[in-house]
mmCIF file with all atom_site columns, C-alpha atoms in Angstrom:
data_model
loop_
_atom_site.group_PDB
_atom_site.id
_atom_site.type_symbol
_atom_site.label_atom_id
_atom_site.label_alt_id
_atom_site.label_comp_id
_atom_site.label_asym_id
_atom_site.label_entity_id
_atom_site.label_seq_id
_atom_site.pdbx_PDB_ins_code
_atom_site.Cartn_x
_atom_site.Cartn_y
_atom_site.Cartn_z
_atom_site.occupancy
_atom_site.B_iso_or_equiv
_atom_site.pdbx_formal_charge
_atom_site.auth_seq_id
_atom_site.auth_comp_id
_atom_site.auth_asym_id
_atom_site.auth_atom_id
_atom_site.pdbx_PDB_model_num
ATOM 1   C CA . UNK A 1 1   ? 90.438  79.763  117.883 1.00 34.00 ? 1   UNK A CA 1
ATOM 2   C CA . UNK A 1 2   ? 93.348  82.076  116.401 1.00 38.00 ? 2   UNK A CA 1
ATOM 3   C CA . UNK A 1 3   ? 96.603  81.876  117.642 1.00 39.00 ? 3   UNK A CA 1
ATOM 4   C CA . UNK A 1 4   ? 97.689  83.539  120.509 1.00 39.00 ? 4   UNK A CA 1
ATOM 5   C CA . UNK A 1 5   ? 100.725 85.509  121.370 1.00 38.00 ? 5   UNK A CA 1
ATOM 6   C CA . UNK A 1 6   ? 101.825 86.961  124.485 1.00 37.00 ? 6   UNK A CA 1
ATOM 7   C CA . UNK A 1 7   ? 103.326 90.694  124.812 1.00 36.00 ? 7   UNK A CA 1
ATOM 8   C CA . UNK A 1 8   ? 104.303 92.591  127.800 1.00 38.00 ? 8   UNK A CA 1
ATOM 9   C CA . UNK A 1 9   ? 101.442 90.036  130.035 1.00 37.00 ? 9   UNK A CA 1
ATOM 10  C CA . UNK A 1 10  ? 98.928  90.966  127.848 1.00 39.00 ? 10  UNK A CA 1
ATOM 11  C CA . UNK A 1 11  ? 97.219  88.286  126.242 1.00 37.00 ? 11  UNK A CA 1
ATOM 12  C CA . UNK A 1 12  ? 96.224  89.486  122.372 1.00 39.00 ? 12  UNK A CA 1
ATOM 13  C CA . UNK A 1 13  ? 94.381  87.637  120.014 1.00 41.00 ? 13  UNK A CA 1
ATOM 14  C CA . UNK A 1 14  ? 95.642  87.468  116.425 1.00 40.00 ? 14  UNK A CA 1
ATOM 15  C CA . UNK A 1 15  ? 93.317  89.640  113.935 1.00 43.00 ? 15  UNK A CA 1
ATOM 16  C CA . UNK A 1 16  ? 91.083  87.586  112.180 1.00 43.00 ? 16  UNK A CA 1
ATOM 17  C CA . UNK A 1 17  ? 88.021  88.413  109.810 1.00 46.00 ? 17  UNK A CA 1
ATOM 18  C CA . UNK A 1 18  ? 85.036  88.174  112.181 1.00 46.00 ? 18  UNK A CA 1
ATOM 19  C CA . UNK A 1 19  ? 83.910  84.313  112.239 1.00 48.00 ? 19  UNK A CA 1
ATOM 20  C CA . UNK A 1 20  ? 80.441  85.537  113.902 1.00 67.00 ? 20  UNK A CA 1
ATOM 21  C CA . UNK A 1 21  ? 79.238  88.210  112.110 1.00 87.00 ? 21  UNK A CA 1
ATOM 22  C CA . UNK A 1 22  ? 77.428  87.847  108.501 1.00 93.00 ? 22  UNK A CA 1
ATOM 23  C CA . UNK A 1 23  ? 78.099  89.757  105.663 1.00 92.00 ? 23  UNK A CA 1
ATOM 24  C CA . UNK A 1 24  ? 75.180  91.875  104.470 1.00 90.00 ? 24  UNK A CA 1
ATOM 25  C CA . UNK A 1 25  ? 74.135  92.824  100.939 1.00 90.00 ? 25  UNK A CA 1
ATOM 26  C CA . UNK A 1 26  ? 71.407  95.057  102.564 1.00 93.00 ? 26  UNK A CA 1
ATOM 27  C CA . UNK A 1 27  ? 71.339  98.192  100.422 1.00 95.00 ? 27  UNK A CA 1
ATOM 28  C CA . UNK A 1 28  ? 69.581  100.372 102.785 1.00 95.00 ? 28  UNK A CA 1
ATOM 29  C CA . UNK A 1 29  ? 71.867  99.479  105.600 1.00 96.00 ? 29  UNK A CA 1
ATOM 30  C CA . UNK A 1 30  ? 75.378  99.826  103.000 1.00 96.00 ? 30  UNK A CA 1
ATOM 31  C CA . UNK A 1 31  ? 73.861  103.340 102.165 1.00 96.00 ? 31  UNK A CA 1
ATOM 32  C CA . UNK A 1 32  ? 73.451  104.524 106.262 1.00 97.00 ? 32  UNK A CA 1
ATOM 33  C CA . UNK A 1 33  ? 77.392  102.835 106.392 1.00 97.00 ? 33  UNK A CA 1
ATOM 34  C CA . UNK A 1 34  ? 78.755  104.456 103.525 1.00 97.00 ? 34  UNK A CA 1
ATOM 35  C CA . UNK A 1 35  ? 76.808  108.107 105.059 1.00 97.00 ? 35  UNK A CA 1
ATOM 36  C CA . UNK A 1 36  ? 78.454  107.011 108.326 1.00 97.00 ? 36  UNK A CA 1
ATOM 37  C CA . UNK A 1 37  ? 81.994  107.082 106.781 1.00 97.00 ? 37  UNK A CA 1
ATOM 38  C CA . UNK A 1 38  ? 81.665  110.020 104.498 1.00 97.00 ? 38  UNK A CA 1
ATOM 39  C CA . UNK A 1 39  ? 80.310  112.194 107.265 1.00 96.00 ? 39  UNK A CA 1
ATOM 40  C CA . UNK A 1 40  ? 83.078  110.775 109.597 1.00 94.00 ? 40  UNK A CA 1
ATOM 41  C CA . UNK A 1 41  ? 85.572  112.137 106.596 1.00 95.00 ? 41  UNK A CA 1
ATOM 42  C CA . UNK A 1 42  ? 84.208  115.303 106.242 1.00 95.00 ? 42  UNK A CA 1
ATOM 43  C CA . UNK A 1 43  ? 84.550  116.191 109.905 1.00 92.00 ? 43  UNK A CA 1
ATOM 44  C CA . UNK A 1 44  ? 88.345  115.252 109.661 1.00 88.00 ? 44  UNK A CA 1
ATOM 45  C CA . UNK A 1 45  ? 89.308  116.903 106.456 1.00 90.00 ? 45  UNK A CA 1
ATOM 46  C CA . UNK A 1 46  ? 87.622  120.184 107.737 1.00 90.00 ? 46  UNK A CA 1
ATOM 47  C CA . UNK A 1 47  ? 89.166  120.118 111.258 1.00 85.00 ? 47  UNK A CA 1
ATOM 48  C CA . UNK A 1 48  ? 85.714  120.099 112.955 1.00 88.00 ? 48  UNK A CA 1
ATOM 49  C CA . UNK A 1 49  ? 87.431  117.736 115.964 1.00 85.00 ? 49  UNK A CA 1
ATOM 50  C CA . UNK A 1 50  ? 84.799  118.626 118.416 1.00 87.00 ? 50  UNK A CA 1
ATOM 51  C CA . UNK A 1 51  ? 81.967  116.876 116.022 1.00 91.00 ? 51  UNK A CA 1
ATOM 52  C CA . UNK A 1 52  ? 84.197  114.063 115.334 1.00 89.00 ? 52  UNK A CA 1
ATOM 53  C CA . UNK A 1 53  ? 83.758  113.115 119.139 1.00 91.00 ? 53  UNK A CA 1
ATOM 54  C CA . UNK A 1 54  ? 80.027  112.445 118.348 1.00 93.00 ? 54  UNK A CA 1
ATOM 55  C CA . UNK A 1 55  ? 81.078  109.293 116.631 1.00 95.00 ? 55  UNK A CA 1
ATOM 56  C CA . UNK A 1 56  ? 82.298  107.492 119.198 1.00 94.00 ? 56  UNK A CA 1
ATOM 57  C CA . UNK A 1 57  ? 80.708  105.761 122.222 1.00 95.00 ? 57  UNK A CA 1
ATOM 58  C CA . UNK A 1 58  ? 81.682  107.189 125.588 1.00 94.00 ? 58  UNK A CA 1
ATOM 59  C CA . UNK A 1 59  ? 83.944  103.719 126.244 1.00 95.00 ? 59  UNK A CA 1
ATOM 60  C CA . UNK A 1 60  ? 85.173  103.551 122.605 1.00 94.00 ? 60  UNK A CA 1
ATOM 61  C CA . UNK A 1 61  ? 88.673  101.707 121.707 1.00 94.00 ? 61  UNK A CA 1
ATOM 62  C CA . UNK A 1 62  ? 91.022  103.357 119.268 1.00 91.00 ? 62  UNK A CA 1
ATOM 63  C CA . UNK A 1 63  ? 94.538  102.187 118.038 1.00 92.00 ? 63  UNK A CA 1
ATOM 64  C CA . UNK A 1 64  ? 96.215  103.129 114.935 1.00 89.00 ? 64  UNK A CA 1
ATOM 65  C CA . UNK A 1 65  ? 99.047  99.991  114.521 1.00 90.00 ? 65  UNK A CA 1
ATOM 66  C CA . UNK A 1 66  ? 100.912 98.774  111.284 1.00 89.00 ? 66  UNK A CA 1
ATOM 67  C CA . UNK A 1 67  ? 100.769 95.604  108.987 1.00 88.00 ? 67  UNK A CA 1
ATOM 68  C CA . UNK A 1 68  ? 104.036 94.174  110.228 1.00 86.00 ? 68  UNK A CA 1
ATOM 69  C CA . UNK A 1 69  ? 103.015 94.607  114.046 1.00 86.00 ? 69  UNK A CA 1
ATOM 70  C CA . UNK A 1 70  ? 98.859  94.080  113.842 1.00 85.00 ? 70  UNK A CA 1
ATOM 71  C CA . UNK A 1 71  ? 99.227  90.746  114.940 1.00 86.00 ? 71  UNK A CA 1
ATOM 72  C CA . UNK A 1 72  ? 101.745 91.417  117.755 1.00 88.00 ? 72  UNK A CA 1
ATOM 73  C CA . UNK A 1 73  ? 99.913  93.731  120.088 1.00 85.00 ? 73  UNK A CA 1
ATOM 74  C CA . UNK A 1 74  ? 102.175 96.798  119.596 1.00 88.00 ? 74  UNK A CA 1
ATOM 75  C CA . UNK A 1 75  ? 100.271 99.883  119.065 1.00 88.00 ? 75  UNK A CA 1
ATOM 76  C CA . UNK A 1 76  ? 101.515 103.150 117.673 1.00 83.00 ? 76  UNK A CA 1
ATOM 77  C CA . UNK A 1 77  ? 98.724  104.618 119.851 1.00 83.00 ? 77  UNK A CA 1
ATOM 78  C CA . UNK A 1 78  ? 95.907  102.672 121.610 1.00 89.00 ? 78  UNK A CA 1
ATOM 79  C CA . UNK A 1 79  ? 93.173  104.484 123.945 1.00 87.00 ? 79  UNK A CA 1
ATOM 80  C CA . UNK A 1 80  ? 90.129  103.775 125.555 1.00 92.00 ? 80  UNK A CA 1
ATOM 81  C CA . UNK A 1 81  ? 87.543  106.321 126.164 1.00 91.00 ? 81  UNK A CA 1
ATOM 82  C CA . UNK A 1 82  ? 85.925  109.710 125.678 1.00 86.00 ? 82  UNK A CA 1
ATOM 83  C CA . UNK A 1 83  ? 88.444  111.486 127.726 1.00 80.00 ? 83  UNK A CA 1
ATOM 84  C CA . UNK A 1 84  ? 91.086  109.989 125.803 1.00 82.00 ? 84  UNK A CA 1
ATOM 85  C CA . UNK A 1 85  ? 89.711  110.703 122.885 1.00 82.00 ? 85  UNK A CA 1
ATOM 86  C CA . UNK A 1 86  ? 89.382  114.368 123.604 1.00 82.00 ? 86  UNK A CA 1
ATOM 87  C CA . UNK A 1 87  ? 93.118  114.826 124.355 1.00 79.00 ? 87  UNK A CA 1
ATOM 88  C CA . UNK A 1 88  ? 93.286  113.125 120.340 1.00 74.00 ? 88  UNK A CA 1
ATOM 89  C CA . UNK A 1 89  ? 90.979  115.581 118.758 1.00 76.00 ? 89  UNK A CA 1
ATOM 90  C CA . UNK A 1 90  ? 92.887  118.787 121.048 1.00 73.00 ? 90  UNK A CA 1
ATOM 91  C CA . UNK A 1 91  ? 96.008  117.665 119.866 1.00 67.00 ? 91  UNK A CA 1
ATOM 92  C CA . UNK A 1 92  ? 94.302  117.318 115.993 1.00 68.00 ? 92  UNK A CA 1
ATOM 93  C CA . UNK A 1 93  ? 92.772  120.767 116.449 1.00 66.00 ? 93  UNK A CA 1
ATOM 94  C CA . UNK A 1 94  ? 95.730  122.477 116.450 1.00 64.00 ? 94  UNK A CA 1
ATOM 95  C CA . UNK A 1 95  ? 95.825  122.844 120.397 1.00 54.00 ? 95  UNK A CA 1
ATOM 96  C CA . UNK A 1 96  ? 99.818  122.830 120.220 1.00 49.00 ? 96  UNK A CA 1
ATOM 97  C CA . UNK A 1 97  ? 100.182 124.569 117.582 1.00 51.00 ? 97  UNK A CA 1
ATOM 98  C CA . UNK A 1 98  ? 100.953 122.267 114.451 1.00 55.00 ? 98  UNK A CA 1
ATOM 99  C CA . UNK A 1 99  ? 100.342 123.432 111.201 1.00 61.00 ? 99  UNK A CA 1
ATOM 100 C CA . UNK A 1 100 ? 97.486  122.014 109.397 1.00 64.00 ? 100 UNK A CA 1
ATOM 101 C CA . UNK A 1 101 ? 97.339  120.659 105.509 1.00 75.00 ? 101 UNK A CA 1
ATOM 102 C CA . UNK A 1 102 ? 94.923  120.641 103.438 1.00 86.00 ? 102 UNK A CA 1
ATOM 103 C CA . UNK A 1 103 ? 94.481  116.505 103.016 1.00 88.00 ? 103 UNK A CA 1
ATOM 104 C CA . UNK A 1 104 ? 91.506  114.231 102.034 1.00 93.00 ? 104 UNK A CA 1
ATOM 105 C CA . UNK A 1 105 ? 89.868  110.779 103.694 1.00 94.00 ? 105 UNK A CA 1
ATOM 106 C CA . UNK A 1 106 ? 89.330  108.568 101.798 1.00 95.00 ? 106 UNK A CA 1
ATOM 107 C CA . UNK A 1 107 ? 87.242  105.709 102.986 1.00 97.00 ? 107 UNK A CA 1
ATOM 108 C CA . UNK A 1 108 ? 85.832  102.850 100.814 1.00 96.00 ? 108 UNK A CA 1
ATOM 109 C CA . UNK A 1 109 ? 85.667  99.341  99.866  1.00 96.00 ? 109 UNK A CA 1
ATOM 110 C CA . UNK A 1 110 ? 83.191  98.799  102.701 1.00 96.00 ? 110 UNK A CA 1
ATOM 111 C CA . UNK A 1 111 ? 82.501  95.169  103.653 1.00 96.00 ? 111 UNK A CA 1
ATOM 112 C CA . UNK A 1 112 ? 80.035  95.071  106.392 1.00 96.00 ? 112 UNK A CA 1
ATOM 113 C CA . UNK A 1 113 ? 79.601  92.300  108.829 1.00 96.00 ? 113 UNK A CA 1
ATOM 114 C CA . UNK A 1 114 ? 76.402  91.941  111.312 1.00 96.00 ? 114 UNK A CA 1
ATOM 115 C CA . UNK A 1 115 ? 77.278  90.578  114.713 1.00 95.00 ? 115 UNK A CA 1
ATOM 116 C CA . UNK A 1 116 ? 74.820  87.975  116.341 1.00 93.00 ? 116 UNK A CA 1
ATOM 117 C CA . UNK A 1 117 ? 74.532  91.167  119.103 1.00 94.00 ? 117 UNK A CA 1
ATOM 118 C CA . UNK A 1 118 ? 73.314  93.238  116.130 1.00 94.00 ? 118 UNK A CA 1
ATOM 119 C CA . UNK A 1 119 ? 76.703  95.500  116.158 1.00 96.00 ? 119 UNK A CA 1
ATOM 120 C CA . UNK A 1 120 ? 78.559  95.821  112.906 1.00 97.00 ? 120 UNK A CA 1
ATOM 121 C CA . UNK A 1 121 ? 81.747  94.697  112.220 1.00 97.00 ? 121 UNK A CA 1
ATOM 122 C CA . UNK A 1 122 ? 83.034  96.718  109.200 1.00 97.00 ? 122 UNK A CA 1
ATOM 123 C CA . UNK A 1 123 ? 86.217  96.923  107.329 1.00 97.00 ? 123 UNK A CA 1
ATOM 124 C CA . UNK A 1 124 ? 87.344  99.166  105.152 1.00 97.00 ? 124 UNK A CA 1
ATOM 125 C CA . UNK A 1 125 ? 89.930  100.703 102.939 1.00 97.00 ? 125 UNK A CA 1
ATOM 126 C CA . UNK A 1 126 ? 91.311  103.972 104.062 1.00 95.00 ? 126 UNK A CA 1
ATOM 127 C CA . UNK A 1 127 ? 93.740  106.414 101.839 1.00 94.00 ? 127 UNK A CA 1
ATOM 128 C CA . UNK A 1 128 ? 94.710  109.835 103.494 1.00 90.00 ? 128 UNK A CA 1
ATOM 129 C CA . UNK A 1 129 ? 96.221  112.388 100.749 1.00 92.00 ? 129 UNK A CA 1
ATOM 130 C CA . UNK A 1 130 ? 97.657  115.753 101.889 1.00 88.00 ? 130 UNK A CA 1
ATOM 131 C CA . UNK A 1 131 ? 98.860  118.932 99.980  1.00 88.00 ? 131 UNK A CA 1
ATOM 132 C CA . UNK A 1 132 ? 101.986 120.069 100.583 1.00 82.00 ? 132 UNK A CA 1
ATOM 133 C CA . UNK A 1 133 ? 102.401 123.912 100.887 1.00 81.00 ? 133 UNK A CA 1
ATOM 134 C CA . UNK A 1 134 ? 103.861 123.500 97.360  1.00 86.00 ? 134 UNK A CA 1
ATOM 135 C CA . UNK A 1 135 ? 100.511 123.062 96.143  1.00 86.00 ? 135 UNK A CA 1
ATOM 136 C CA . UNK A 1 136 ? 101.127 119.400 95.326  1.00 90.00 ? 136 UNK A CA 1
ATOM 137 C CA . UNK A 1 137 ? 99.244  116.564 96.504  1.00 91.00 ? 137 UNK A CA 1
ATOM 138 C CA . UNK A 1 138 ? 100.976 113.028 97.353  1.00 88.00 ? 138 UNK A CA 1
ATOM 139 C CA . UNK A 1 139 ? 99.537  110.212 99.260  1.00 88.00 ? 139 UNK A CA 1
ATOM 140 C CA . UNK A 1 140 ? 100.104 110.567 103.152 1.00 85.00 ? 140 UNK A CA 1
ATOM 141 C CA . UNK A 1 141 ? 98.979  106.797 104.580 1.00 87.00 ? 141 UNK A CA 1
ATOM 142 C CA . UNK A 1 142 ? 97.239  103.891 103.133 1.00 92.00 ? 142 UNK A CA 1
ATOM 143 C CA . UNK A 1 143 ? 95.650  101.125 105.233 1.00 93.00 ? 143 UNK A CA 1
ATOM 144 C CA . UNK A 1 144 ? 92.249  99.606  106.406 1.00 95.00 ? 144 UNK A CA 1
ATOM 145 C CA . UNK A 1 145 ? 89.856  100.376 109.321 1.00 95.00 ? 145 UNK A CA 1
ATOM 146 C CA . UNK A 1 146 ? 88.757  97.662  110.816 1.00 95.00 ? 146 UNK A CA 1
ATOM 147 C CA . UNK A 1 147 ? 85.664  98.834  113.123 1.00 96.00 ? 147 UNK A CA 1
ATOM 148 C CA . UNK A 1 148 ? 83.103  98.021  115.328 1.00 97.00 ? 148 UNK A CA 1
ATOM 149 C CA . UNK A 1 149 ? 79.588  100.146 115.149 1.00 97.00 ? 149 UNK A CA 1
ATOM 150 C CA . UNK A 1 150 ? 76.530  100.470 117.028 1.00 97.00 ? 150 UNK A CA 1
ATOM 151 C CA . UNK A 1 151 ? 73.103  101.358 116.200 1.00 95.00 ? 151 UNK A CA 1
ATOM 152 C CA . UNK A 1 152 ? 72.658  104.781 118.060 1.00 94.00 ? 152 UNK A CA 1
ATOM 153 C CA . UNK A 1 153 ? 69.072  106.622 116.364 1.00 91.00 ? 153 UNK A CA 1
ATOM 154 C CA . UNK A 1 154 ? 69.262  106.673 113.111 1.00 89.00 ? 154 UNK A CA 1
ATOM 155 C CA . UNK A 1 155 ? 73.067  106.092 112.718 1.00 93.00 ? 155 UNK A CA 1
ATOM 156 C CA . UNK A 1 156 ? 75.932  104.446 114.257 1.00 97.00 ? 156 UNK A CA 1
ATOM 157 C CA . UNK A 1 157 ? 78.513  104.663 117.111 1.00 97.00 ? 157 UNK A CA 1
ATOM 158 C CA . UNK A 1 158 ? 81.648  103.929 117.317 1.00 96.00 ? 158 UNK A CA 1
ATOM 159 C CA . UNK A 1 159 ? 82.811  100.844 119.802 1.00 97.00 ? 159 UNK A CA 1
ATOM 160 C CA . UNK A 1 160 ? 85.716  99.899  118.286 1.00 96.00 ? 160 UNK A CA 1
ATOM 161 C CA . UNK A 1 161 ? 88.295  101.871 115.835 1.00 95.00 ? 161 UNK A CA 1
ATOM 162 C CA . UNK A 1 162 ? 91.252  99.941  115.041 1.00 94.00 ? 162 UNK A CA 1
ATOM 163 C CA . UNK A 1 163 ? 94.063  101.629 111.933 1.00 93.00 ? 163 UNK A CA 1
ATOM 164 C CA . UNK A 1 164 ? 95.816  99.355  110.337 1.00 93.00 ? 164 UNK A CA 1
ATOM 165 C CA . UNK A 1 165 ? 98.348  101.349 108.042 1.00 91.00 ? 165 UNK A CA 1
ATOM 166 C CA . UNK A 1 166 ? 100.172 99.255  105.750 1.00 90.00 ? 166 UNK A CA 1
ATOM 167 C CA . UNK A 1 167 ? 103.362 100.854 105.209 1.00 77.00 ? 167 UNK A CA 1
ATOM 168 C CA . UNK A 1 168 ? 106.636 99.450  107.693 1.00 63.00 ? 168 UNK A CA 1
ATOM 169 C CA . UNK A 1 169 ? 107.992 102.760 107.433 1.00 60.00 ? 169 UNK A CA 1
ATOM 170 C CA . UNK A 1 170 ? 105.226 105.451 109.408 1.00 61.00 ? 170 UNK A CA 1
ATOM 171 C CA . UNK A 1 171 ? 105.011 108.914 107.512 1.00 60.00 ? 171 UNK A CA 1
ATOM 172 C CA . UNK A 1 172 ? 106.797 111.235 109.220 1.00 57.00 ? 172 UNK A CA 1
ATOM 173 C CA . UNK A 1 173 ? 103.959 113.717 110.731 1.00 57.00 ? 173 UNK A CA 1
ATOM 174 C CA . UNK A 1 174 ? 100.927 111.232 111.775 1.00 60.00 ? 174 UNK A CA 1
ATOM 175 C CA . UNK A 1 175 ? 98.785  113.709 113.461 1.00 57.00 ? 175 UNK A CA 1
ATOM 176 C CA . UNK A 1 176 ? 96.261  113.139 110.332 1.00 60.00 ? 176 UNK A CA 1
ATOM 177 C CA . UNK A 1 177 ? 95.920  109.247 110.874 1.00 62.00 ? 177 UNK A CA 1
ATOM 178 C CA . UNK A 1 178 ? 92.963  108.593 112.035 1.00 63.00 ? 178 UNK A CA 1
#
């Protein structure tokens, strides 16, 4: 068992690679992953926040932290569920206001676990580059994903989105860090 630390009486376990889950080789499955990821990108980088809902399960945990505090418990944001979640993608849609950049996702570097409960546990490399209104592009965040999907039809849902952005100093405008 992982060490254990103890913040503000919650109990939080240190992050770990999973010790459950297998990793797959499974092309077929990589391919639906890789789909999962790309579409999830697409969604972001063209501001369609309503579709970006759809990946996530009704219950679904998300927390966007940093390297220096990932083991600590302290969260630049951390919410649970869909109503949560749609005060995110209202506040990403411009619903106050903020000006929008043009930026890119990108997601890769896949390694894909499967749980004994048949979820999968997958990490990830994320990179998000913006253009300025100068017309020049410069990288915004760097850092990994570190999810948990379920099957849901043909693709996946989201259970469990955890950022992880590896950079002590946070960029100055995070709106796009997701």
């Amino acid at each position: 068992m992982s060490e254990q630390h103890v913040f503000e009486h919650e109990v939080v376990q240190q992050r770990t690679a999973p010790t459950s889950g297998t990793r797959t080789y499974d092309p077929a499955l990589m391919e639906r992953v890789r789909a999962f990821y790309a579409d999830w990108a697409a969604c972001l980088d063209e501001d369609r926040y309503r579709d970006w809902l759809g990946f996530f399960h009704k219950d679904a945990e998300y927390s966007v932290t940093d390297r220096e505090n990932a083991d600590t418990g302290l969260y630049l944001t951390k919410e649970r569920g869909i109503v949560a979640l749609q005060v995110r993608a209202a506040y990403l849609s411009g619903y106050w206001r903020m000006q929008r950049k043009p930026r890119v996702h990108l997601i890769g570097n896949l390694r894909v676990f499967v749980e004994s409960d048949g979820t999968l546990n997958v990490k990830a490399s994320a990179v998000l580059v913006r253009t300025g209104l100068d017309g020049h592009s410069e990288v915004h965040a760097a850092g990994t994903y570190d999810d948990l999907l379920a099957g849901k039809g043909e693709g996946f849902e989201i259970l469990r989105h955890a950022v992880v952005l590896d950079a002590d100093v946070q960029p100055y405008d995070m709106t796009d860090i997701v």
